[in-house]
XYZ file of N, CA, C and O in Angstrom:
700
model
N 13.345 10.828 -5.889
C 14.035 9.553 -5.814
C 15.071 9.535 -4.692
O 15.961 8.714 -4.686
N 14.936 10.430 -3.746
C 15.832 10.447 -2.586
C 15.501 9.272 -1.677
O 14.371 8.838 -1.603
N 16.512 8.781 -0.966
C 16.284 7.703 -0.014
C 15.417 8.159 1.155
O 14.589 7.416 1.651
N 15.628 9.392 1.603
C 14.868 9.924 2.733
C 14.469 11.374 2.433
O 15.203 12.308 2.763
N 13.309 11.557 1.820
C 12.887 12.904 1.413
C 12.320 13.771 2.538
O 11.940 14.914 2.317
N 12.311 13.252 3.763
C 11.687 13.979 4.881
C 12.310 15.357 5.110
O 11.591 16.345 5.269
N 13.615 15.440 5.092
C 14.290 16.710 5.353
C 13.914 17.760 4.296
O 13.621 18.913 4.630
N 13.887 17.346 3.048
C 13.529 18.256 1.957
C 12.089 18.740 2.101
O 11.808 19.931 1.922
N 11.199 17.832 2.442
C 9.789 18.211 2.582
C 9.557 19.112 3.794
O 8.707 20.006 3.739
N 10.300 18.886 4.871
C 10.203 19.783 6.033
C 10.601 21.201 5.622
O 9.942 22.175 5.988
N 11.666 21.288 4.852
C 12.132 22.598 4.376
C 11.098 23.237 3.459
O 10.816 24.436 3.566
N 10.531 22.438 2.549
C 9.489 22.958 1.652
C 8.277 23.447 2.440
O 7.693 24.475 2.102
N 7.913 22.719 3.487
C 6.791 23.124 4.341
C 7.103 24.457 5.009
O 6.274 25.369 5.018
N 8.310 24.590 5.552
C 8.705 25.825 6.219
C 8.706 27.025 5.276
O 8.409 28.149 5.694
N 9.051 26.791 4.022
C 9.080 27.873 3.027
C 7.727 28.103 2.347
O 7.596 29.007 1.524
N 6.745 27.269 2.669
C 5.425 27.402 2.057
C 5.375 26.932 0.611
O 4.482 27.327 -0.148
N 6.304 26.081 0.224
C 6.405 25.639 -1.164
C 5.439 24.504 -1.524
O 5.189 24.273 -2.702
N 4.926 23.798 -0.552
C 4.027 22.683 -0.848
C 2.710 23.153 -1.462
O 2.023 22.384 -2.131
N 2.384 24.428 -1.283
C 1.134 24.959 -1.853
C 1.145 24.917 -3.378
O 0.102 24.967 -4.011
N 2.343 24.795 -3.963
C 2.410 24.706 -5.418
C 1.977 23.335 -5.923
O 1.617 23.189 -7.075
N 2.017 22.349 -5.040
C 1.494 21.025 -5.381
C -0.013 21.036 -5.187
O -0.773 20.652 -6.062
N -0.432 21.513 -4.028
C -1.848 21.608 -3.676
C -1.953 22.647 -2.563
O -1.206 22.576 -1.577
N -2.866 23.595 -2.664
C -2.952 24.664 -1.661
C -3.146 24.176 -0.221
O -2.650 24.793 0.713
N -3.825 23.031 -0.059
C -4.103 22.530 1.291
C -3.126 21.433 1.742
O -3.328 20.809 2.779
N -2.053 21.230 0.992
C -1.077 20.202 1.342
C -0.134 20.691 2.442
O 0.431 21.773 2.353
N 0.006 19.865 3.504
C 0.880 20.199 4.621
C 1.759 18.999 4.954
O 1.350 17.846 4.782
N 2.946 19.284 5.464
C 3.847 18.240 5.941
C 3.939 18.386 7.448
O 4.796 19.074 7.983
N 3.016 17.733 8.131
C 2.846 17.870 9.579
C 3.716 16.863 10.341
O 4.378 16.012 9.739
N 3.676 16.946 11.656
C 4.367 15.966 12.500
C 3.835 14.554 12.212
O 4.596 13.585 12.199
N 2.525 14.466 11.982
C 1.912 13.179 11.647
C 2.475 12.656 10.319
O 2.778 11.474 10.197
N 2.642 13.537 9.353
C 3.227 13.160 8.061
C 4.659 12.682 8.257
O 5.090 11.689 7.658
N 5.394 13.384 9.094
C 6.795 13.019 9.346
C 6.892 11.635 9.994
O 7.760 10.832 9.634
N 5.990 11.359 10.918
C 5.975 10.042 11.566
C 5.631 8.954 10.544
O 6.224 7.864 10.564
N 4.706 9.248 9.640
C 4.346 8.297 8.596
C 5.542 8.057 7.666
O 5.811 6.929 7.256
N 6.301 9.102 7.363
C 7.512 8.961 6.533
C 8.533 8.060 7.226
O 9.174 7.232 6.573
N 8.691 8.217 8.543
C 9.607 7.347 9.290
C 9.170 5.884 9.184
O 9.995 4.986 9.004
N 7.875 5.668 9.287
C 7.329 4.324 9.194
C 7.512 3.757 7.781
O 7.832 2.574 7.612
N 7.320 4.600 6.763
C 7.527 4.169 5.375
C 8.976 3.732 5.176
O 9.250 2.716 4.530
N 9.892 4.483 5.753
C 11.317 4.149 5.622
C 11.603 2.759 6.199
O 12.298 1.950 5.583
N 11.041 2.461 7.374
C 11.244 1.156 8.008
C 10.626 0.029 7.175
O 11.247 -1.016 6.963
N 9.398 0.247 6.720
C 8.675 -0.772 5.963
C 9.372 -1.066 4.628
O 9.511 -2.226 4.239
N 9.807 -0.031 3.937
C 10.466 -0.255 2.646
C 11.831 -0.913 2.828
O 12.232 -1.736 2.004
N 12.529 -0.602 3.908
C 13.815 -1.262 4.187
C 13.584 -2.751 4.425
O 14.329 -3.596 3.906
N 12.556 -3.087 5.202
C 12.216 -4.490 5.442
C 11.887 -5.181 4.128
O 12.369 -6.286 3.856
N 11.077 -4.554 3.297
C 10.672 -5.158 2.024
C 11.874 -5.396 1.119
O 11.995 -6.443 0.500
N 12.763 -4.419 1.056
C 13.948 -4.563 0.195
C 14.813 -5.736 0.648
O 15.373 -6.451 -0.179
N 14.932 -5.936 1.955
C 15.700 -7.074 2.458
C 15.025 -8.398 2.120
O 15.678 -9.369 1.744
N 13.719 -8.429 2.254
C 12.970 -9.665 2.042
C 12.766 -9.986 0.563
O 12.648 -11.151 0.196
N 12.697 -8.967 -0.286
C 12.314 -9.166 -1.688
C 13.295 -8.585 -2.689
O 12.913 -8.289 -3.815
N 14.540 -8.446 -2.316
C 15.520 -7.779 -3.161
C 15.504 -8.285 -4.602
O 15.539 -7.505 -5.541
N 15.436 -9.583 -4.790
C 15.508 -10.131 -6.142
C 14.140 -10.410 -6.736
O 14.038 -10.717 -7.916
N 13.113 -10.349 -5.939
C 11.783 -10.733 -6.418
C 11.066 -9.645 -7.215
O 10.453 -9.932 -8.229
N 11.101 -8.426 -6.734
C 10.260 -7.409 -7.339
C 10.827 -6.018 -7.098
O 11.209 -5.686 -5.990
N 10.812 -5.211 -8.182
C 11.197 -3.799 -8.042
C 10.041 -3.062 -7.370
O 8.882 -3.434 -7.524
N 10.369 -2.030 -6.639
C 9.362 -1.297 -5.885
C 9.494 0.189 -6.192
O 10.600 0.717 -6.235
N 8.378 0.854 -6.420
C 8.371 2.305 -6.623
C 8.281 2.982 -5.252
O 7.201 3.399 -4.816
N 9.419 3.075 -4.582
C 9.462 3.633 -3.229
C 8.981 5.075 -3.234
O 8.271 5.507 -2.318
N 9.329 5.833 -4.265
C 8.902 7.232 -4.354
C 7.375 7.335 -4.288
O 6.839 8.268 -3.708
N 6.675 6.345 -4.859
C 5.216 6.374 -4.871
C 4.651 6.133 -3.462
O 3.639 6.729 -3.086
N 5.330 5.318 -2.678
C 4.890 5.074 -1.299
C 5.051 6.358 -0.482
O 4.164 6.726 0.297
N 6.172 7.045 -0.672
C 6.367 8.330 0.012
C 5.323 9.349 -0.453
O 4.825 10.146 0.351
N 4.980 9.318 -1.730
C 3.954 10.236 -2.228
C 2.598 9.905 -1.619
O 1.836 10.810 -1.269
N 2.300 8.621 -1.460
C 1.054 8.224 -0.784
C 1.030 8.809 0.628
O 0.004 9.318 1.078
N 2.174 8.737 1.308
C 2.262 9.283 2.669
C 2.105 10.796 2.668
O 1.421 11.360 3.526
N 2.716 11.467 1.698
C 2.620 12.927 1.616
C 1.190 13.380 1.337
O 0.700 14.331 1.937
N 0.515 12.670 0.434
C -0.837 13.064 0.027
C -1.918 12.466 0.922
O -3.106 12.665 0.673
N -1.531 11.760 1.961
C -2.471 11.051 2.829
C -3.587 11.940 3.392
O -4.706 11.488 3.552
N -3.297 13.192 3.663
C -4.297 14.091 4.241
C -5.262 14.691 3.221
O -6.201 15.388 3.602
N -5.037 14.430 1.944
C -5.904 14.985 0.897
C -7.059 14.038 0.586
O -6.975 12.836 0.836
N -8.102 14.580 -0.004
C -9.236 13.770 -0.432
C -8.893 13.052 -1.736
O -7.919 13.410 -2.419
N -9.694 12.074 -2.096
C -9.505 11.359 -3.367
C -9.560 12.342 -4.527
O -8.725 12.294 -5.445
N -10.506 13.256 -4.469
C -10.656 14.260 -5.538
C -9.378 15.098 -5.688
O -8.914 15.357 -6.798
N -8.810 15.523 -4.574
C -7.574 16.321 -4.620
C -6.371 15.506 -5.081
O -5.496 16.030 -5.767
N -6.324 14.238 -4.721
C -5.251 13.369 -5.196
C -5.357 13.205 -6.711
O -4.353 13.273 -7.426
N -6.577 13.031 -7.196
C -6.772 12.925 -8.646
C -6.362 14.224 -9.344
O -5.788 14.193 -10.435
N -6.628 15.345 -8.712
C -6.231 16.638 -9.283
C -4.711 16.758 -9.349
O -4.164 17.246 -10.353
N -4.019 16.312 -8.304
C -2.551 16.330 -8.306
C -2.037 15.459 -9.461
O -1.129 15.858 -10.197
N -2.625 14.294 -9.618
C -2.210 13.385 -10.697
C -2.423 14.016 -12.067
O -1.581 13.876 -12.960
N -3.517 14.720 -12.212
C -3.812 15.388 -13.487
C -2.853 16.557 -13.715
O -2.275 16.705 -14.797
N -2.658 17.364 -12.693
C -1.793 18.545 -12.804
C -0.346 18.177 -13.119
O 0.338 18.895 -13.840
N 0.119 17.058 -12.557
C 1.518 16.663 -12.738
C 1.688 15.520 -13.741
O 2.755 14.923 -13.837
N 0.634 15.223 -14.461
C 0.622 14.252 -15.565
C 1.237 12.902 -15.150
O 2.194 12.428 -15.734
N 0.659 12.321 -14.117
C 1.070 10.985 -13.699
C 0.540 9.959 -14.686
O -0.490 10.181 -15.334
N 1.226 8.841 -14.775
C 0.727 7.733 -15.589
C -0.520 7.171 -14.934
O -0.698 7.268 -13.724
N -1.354 6.544 -15.740
C -2.623 5.999 -15.254
C -2.396 4.991 -14.120
O -3.108 4.993 -13.120
N -1.394 4.119 -14.274
C -1.114 3.109 -13.245
C -0.709 3.732 -11.921
O -1.066 3.235 -10.847
N 0.055 4.810 -11.982
C 0.471 5.502 -10.753
C -0.735 6.141 -10.075
O -0.894 6.046 -8.854
N -1.577 6.773 -10.876
C -2.797 7.380 -10.320
C -3.685 6.313 -9.695
O -4.223 6.512 -8.593
N -3.817 5.182 -10.369
C -4.662 4.104 -9.841
C -4.142 3.606 -8.488
O -4.930 3.356 -7.568
N -2.824 3.486 -8.350
C -2.257 3.022 -7.078
C -2.458 4.060 -5.976
O -2.769 3.718 -4.837
N -2.285 5.351 -6.312
C -2.493 6.415 -5.320
C -3.950 6.445 -4.853
O -4.233 6.531 -3.654
N -4.863 6.379 -5.794
C -6.293 6.438 -5.471
C -6.722 5.180 -4.720
O -7.505 5.257 -3.764
N -6.192 4.031 -5.123
C -6.512 2.768 -4.441
C -6.112 2.845 -2.967
O -6.877 2.448 -2.080
N -4.914 3.363 -2.707
C -4.454 3.509 -1.326
C -5.421 4.399 -0.540
O -5.820 4.068 0.581
N -5.804 5.504 -1.118
C -6.667 6.462 -0.409
C -8.071 5.895 -0.187
O -8.637 6.028 0.894
N -8.625 5.258 -1.220
C -9.994 4.734 -1.117
C -10.078 3.473 -0.258
O -10.966 3.340 0.579
N -9.178 2.535 -0.512
C -9.275 1.216 0.120
C -8.478 1.082 1.414
O -8.780 0.224 2.238
N -7.451 1.912 1.569
C -6.557 1.801 2.718
C -7.234 1.792 4.078
O -6.986 0.883 4.883
N -8.096 2.769 4.368
C -8.719 2.798 5.706
C -9.523 1.533 6.033
O -9.426 1.007 7.144
N -10.273 1.027 5.066
C -11.053 -0.199 5.288
C -10.156 -1.410 5.483
O -10.433 -2.276 6.327
N -9.085 -1.484 4.714
C -8.141 -2.600 4.849
C -7.458 -2.542 6.213
O -7.305 -3.570 6.880
N -7.077 -1.350 6.647
C -6.441 -1.215 7.968
C -7.399 -1.678 9.068
O -7.018 -2.438 9.955
N -8.656 -1.235 9.003
C -9.648 -1.671 10.015
C -9.775 -3.198 10.008
O -9.805 -3.834 11.060
N -9.854 -3.774 8.821
C -9.991 -5.226 8.686
C -8.774 -5.946 9.281
O -8.918 -6.917 10.017
N -7.574 -5.455 8.968
C -6.351 -6.118 9.430
C -6.106 -5.949 10.927
O -5.393 -6.746 11.524
N -6.671 -4.918 11.523
C -6.492 -4.674 12.963
C -7.439 -5.507 13.817
O -7.265 -5.572 15.031
N -8.443 -6.135 13.199
C -9.419 -6.912 13.963
C -8.728 -7.922 14.848
O -7.802 -8.599 14.430
N -9.224 -8.007 16.067
C -8.664 -9.017 16.969
C -9.320 -10.360 16.650
O -10.348 -10.431 15.997
N -8.708 -11.393 17.116
C -9.236 -12.730 16.868
C -8.675 -13.311 15.583
O -7.910 -12.674 14.862
N -9.086 -14.507 15.325
C -8.568 -15.214 14.153
C -9.215 -14.750 12.860
O -10.435 -14.762 12.729
N -8.400 -14.314 11.963
C -8.852 -13.999 10.615
C -8.152 -14.984 9.692
O -6.910 -15.022 9.666
N -8.906 -15.791 8.971
C -8.251 -16.796 8.125
C -7.378 -16.152 7.050
O -7.732 -15.100 6.501
N -6.248 -16.773 6.744
C -5.370 -16.249 5.696
C -6.091 -16.040 4.362
O -5.759 -15.122 3.616
N -7.098 -16.866 4.096
C -7.841 -16.728 2.832
C -8.557 -15.382 2.753
O -8.623 -14.775 1.680
N -9.062 -14.894 3.871
C -9.743 -13.583 3.896
C -8.727 -12.450 3.720
O -8.992 -11.462 3.050
N -7.557 -12.588 4.331
C -6.500 -11.580 4.176
C -6.038 -11.560 2.730
O -5.898 -10.493 2.126
N -5.841 -12.736 2.167
C -5.437 -12.857 0.765
C -6.468 -12.180 -0.135
O -6.114 -11.419 -1.044
N -7.723 -12.450 0.121
C -8.824 -11.879 -0.666
C -8.796 -10.347 -0.656
O -9.044 -9.705 -1.672
N -8.476 -9.765 0.486
C -8.437 -8.297 0.606
C -7.176 -7.683 0.008
O -7.221 -6.597 -0.578
N -6.032 -8.356 0.171
C -4.762 -7.750 -0.238
C -4.310 -8.112 -1.652
O -3.553 -7.362 -2.259
N -4.748 -9.233 -2.180
C -4.247 -9.703 -3.471
C -4.446 -8.691 -4.609
O -3.542 -8.487 -5.418
N -5.601 -8.005 -4.692
C -5.765 -7.051 -5.797
C -5.049 -5.705 -5.593
O -5.022 -4.858 -6.483
N -4.439 -5.505 -4.436
C -3.828 -4.214 -4.100
C -2.343 -4.242 -4.497
O -1.665 -5.256 -4.345
N -1.834 -3.112 -5.001
C -0.427 -3.025 -5.400
C 0.491 -3.163 -4.188
O 0.101 -2.851 -3.057
N 1.711 -3.622 -4.435
C 2.697 -3.724 -3.355
C 2.931 -2.363 -2.707
O 3.085 -2.273 -1.493
N 2.971 -1.311 -3.517
C 3.198 0.031 -2.979
C 2.093 0.417 -2.009
O 2.366 0.916 -0.908
N 0.838 0.171 -2.398
C -0.288 0.508 -1.513
C -0.278 -0.374 -0.266
O -0.543 0.104 0.840
N 0.059 -1.657 -0.427
C 0.115 -2.561 0.727
C 1.166 -2.069 1.727
O 0.914 -2.031 2.934
N 2.327 -1.668 1.225
C 3.376 -1.195 2.131
C 3.017 0.147 2.767
O 3.349 0.390 3.930
N 2.328 1.014 2.034
C 1.856 2.271 2.622
C 0.833 1.985 3.718
O 0.839 2.633 4.769
N -0.035 1.014 3.477
C -1.026 0.600 4.482
C -0.309 0.037 5.710
O -0.660 0.347 6.848
N 0.714 -0.775 5.477
C 1.493 -1.347 6.581
C 2.139 -0.237 7.404
O 2.122 -0.277 8.644
N 2.688 0.766 6.717
C 3.326 1.889 7.404
C 2.327 2.700 8.213
O 2.630 3.148 9.315
N 1.138 2.863 7.678
C 0.129 3.701 8.343
C -0.604 2.970 9.467
O -1.092 3.612 10.400
N -0.659 1.662 9.400
C -1.519 0.901 10.315
C -1.195 1.096 11.790
O -2.101 1.083 12.611
N 0.071 1.260 12.149
C 0.482 1.420 13.551
C -0.090 0.311 14.431
O -0.468 0.519 15.564
N -0.160 -0.883 13.839
C -0.712 -2.032 14.552
C 0.172 -3.243 14.285
O 0.402 -3.599 13.131
N 0.657 -3.859 15.349
C 1.483 -5.068 15.200
C 0.689 -6.189 14.548
O 1.227 -6.962 13.758
N -0.605 -6.276 14.868
C -1.452 -7.306 14.276
C -1.549 -7.109 12.770
O -1.360 -8.049 11.992
N -1.823 -5.875 12.341
C -1.922 -5.588 10.904
C -0.588 -5.815 10.210
O -0.536 -6.403 9.116
N 0.505 -5.388 10.836
C 1.834 -5.579 10.251
C 2.143 -7.060 10.067
O 2.663 -7.470 9.030
N 1.816 -7.874 11.064
C 2.062 -9.316 10.994
C 1.247 -9.941 9.878
O 1.752 -10.783 9.123
N -0.005 -9.538 9.760
C -0.864 -10.109 8.720
C -0.380 -9.719 7.324
O -0.415 -10.535 6.409
N 0.074 -8.481 7.167
C 0.611 -8.060 5.871
C 1.913 -8.800 5.591
O 2.142 -9.281 4.465
N 2.757 -8.914 6.580
C 4.021 -9.630 6.428
C 3.770 -11.087 6.015
O 4.413 -11.604 5.097
N 2.826 -11.739 6.674
C 2.478 -13.121 6.319
C 1.950 -13.201 4.891
O 2.303 -14.119 4.144
N 1.119 -12.259 4.518
C 0.602 -12.243 3.152
C 1.746 -12.144 2.144
O 1.811 -12.904 1.181
N 2.656 -11.209 2.378
C 3.745 -10.989 1.425
C 4.753 -12.137 1.403
O 5.298 -12.466 0.350
N 5.015 -12.734 2.562
C 6.060 -13.759 2.621
C 5.546 -15.184 2.438
O 6.293 -16.042 1.977
N 4.283 -15.440 2.785
C 3.776 -16.816 2.721
C 2.697 -17.031 1.663
O 2.751 -18.002 0.916
N 1.706 -16.152 1.636
C 0.495 -16.460 0.880
C 0.425 -15.839 -0.509
O -0.224 -16.381 -1.394
N 1.073 -14.721 -0.714
C 0.990 -14.068 -2.015
C 1.651 -14.942 -3.073
O 2.753 -15.437 -2.882
N 0.960 -15.114 -4.176
C 1.496 -15.923 -5.267
C 1.144 -17.395 -5.160
O 1.459 -18.179 -6.050
N 0.478 -17.796 -4.082
C 0.071 -19.197 -3.939
C -1.042 -19.515 -4.923
O -1.928 -18.701 -5.156
N -0.982 -20.695 -5.458
C -2.021 -21.177 -6.359
C -2.383 -22.596 -5.937
O -1.534 -23.366 -5.477
N -3.635 -22.962 -6.158
C -4.070 -24.320 -5.860
C -3.453 -25.279 -6.869
O -3.337 -24.961 -8.050
N -3.097 -26.451 -6.391
C -2.500 -27.454 -7.276
C -3.531 -28.484 -7.707
O -3.204 -29.431 -8.404
N -4.764 -28.298 -7.296
C -5.805 -29.231 -7.706
C -6.709 -28.542 -8.720
O -6.733 -27.320 -8.830
N -7.463 -29.342 -9.447
C -8.404 -28.787 -10.417
C -9.723 -29.551 -10.333
O -9.887 -30.441 -9.492
N -10.620 -29.232 -11.220
C -11.938 -29.875 -11.212
C -11.867 -31.377 -11.378
O -12.645 -32.128 -10.772
N -10.934 -31.848 -12.182
C -10.761 -33.294 -12.371
C -10.371 -33.987 -11.081
O -10.835 -35.099 -10.794
N -9.511 -33.325 -10.294
C -9.099 -33.889 -9.007
C -10.286 -33.979 -8.055
O -10.439 -34.984 -7.339
N -11.119 -32.960 -8.050
C -12.303 -32.969 -7.181
C -13.276 -34.070 -7.605
O -13.823 -34.779 -6.765
N -13.449 -34.208 -8.887
C -14.339 -35.240 -9.417
C -13.816 -36.633 -9.048
O -14.582 -37.517 -8.667
N -12.503 -36.802 -9.111
C -11.885 -38.095 -8.812
C -12.082 -38.520 -7.359
O -12.132 -39.717 -7.064
N -12.197 -37.558 -6.455
C -12.412 -37.931 -5.047
C -13.888 -37.920 -4.660
O -14.234 -38.072 -3.501
N -14.752 -37.733 -5.667
C -16.184 -37.868 -5.428
C -16.933 -36.612 -5.042
O -18.071 -36.699 -4.585
N -16.347 -35.443 -5.217
C -17.067 -34.196 -4.920
C -18.091 -33.995 -6.031
O -17.766 -34.025 -7.219
N -19.333 -33.778 -5.640
C -20.416 -33.597 -6.625
C -20.410 -32.176 -7.150
O -20.104 -31.222 -6.422
N -20.727 -32.029 -8.413
C -20.788 -30.690 -9.020
C -21.857 -29.857 -8.338
O -22.886 -30.381 -7.913
N -21.584 -28.577 -8.238
C -22.518 -27.650 -7.625
C -21.850 -26.317 -7.394
O -20.719 -26.089 -7.829
N -22.536 -25.394 -6.696
C -21.993 -24.047 -6.488
C -20.633 -24.032 -5.796
O -19.800 -23.187 -6.070
N -20.371 -24.973 -4.924
C -19.103 -25.031 -4.211
C -17.990 -25.672 -5.020
O -16.855 -25.757 -4.589
N -18.291 -26.161 -6.195
C -17.358 -26.894 -7.044
C -16.372 -25.991 -7.760
O -15.276 -26.398 -8.069
N -16.736 -24.765 -8.013
C -15.902 -23.898 -8.852
C -14.607 -23.671 -8.261
O -13.689 -23.717 -7.932
């Protein structure tokens, strides 16, 4: 629950202590850069959403720490350290879905907000922010920022009765 666990993890890496979490776990320069990015992203989120939603910042840092491990090894860490099911699901979701979401968000050209919403809406805030930190893309960061600040939580104000009233015929596109 430290604000900046990077220094502690560097020390643990130097002492070879990370092997107690997982034998192949390392805190590399790449990991350190990802931690710096996580710090920036979480600071931005806290400013933008201070009253809206609590955030498990420790889980985002853990996603960054475990980023180099496979899904199987992440699940093993969760089992060994008795994580709650929801925490494990968020860690695994980040690992499984993160790379595809990053590729999608980095695409050049116009991507409609509805497609971004479709990809990000089922993902936890922690995983979204870890993805934002890892993306290293201004385009991806902007799209995630827009999702979090503009589109997330939006609901349509019309219903089937409204569509019927303006003459839309029932069919596959009606739902």
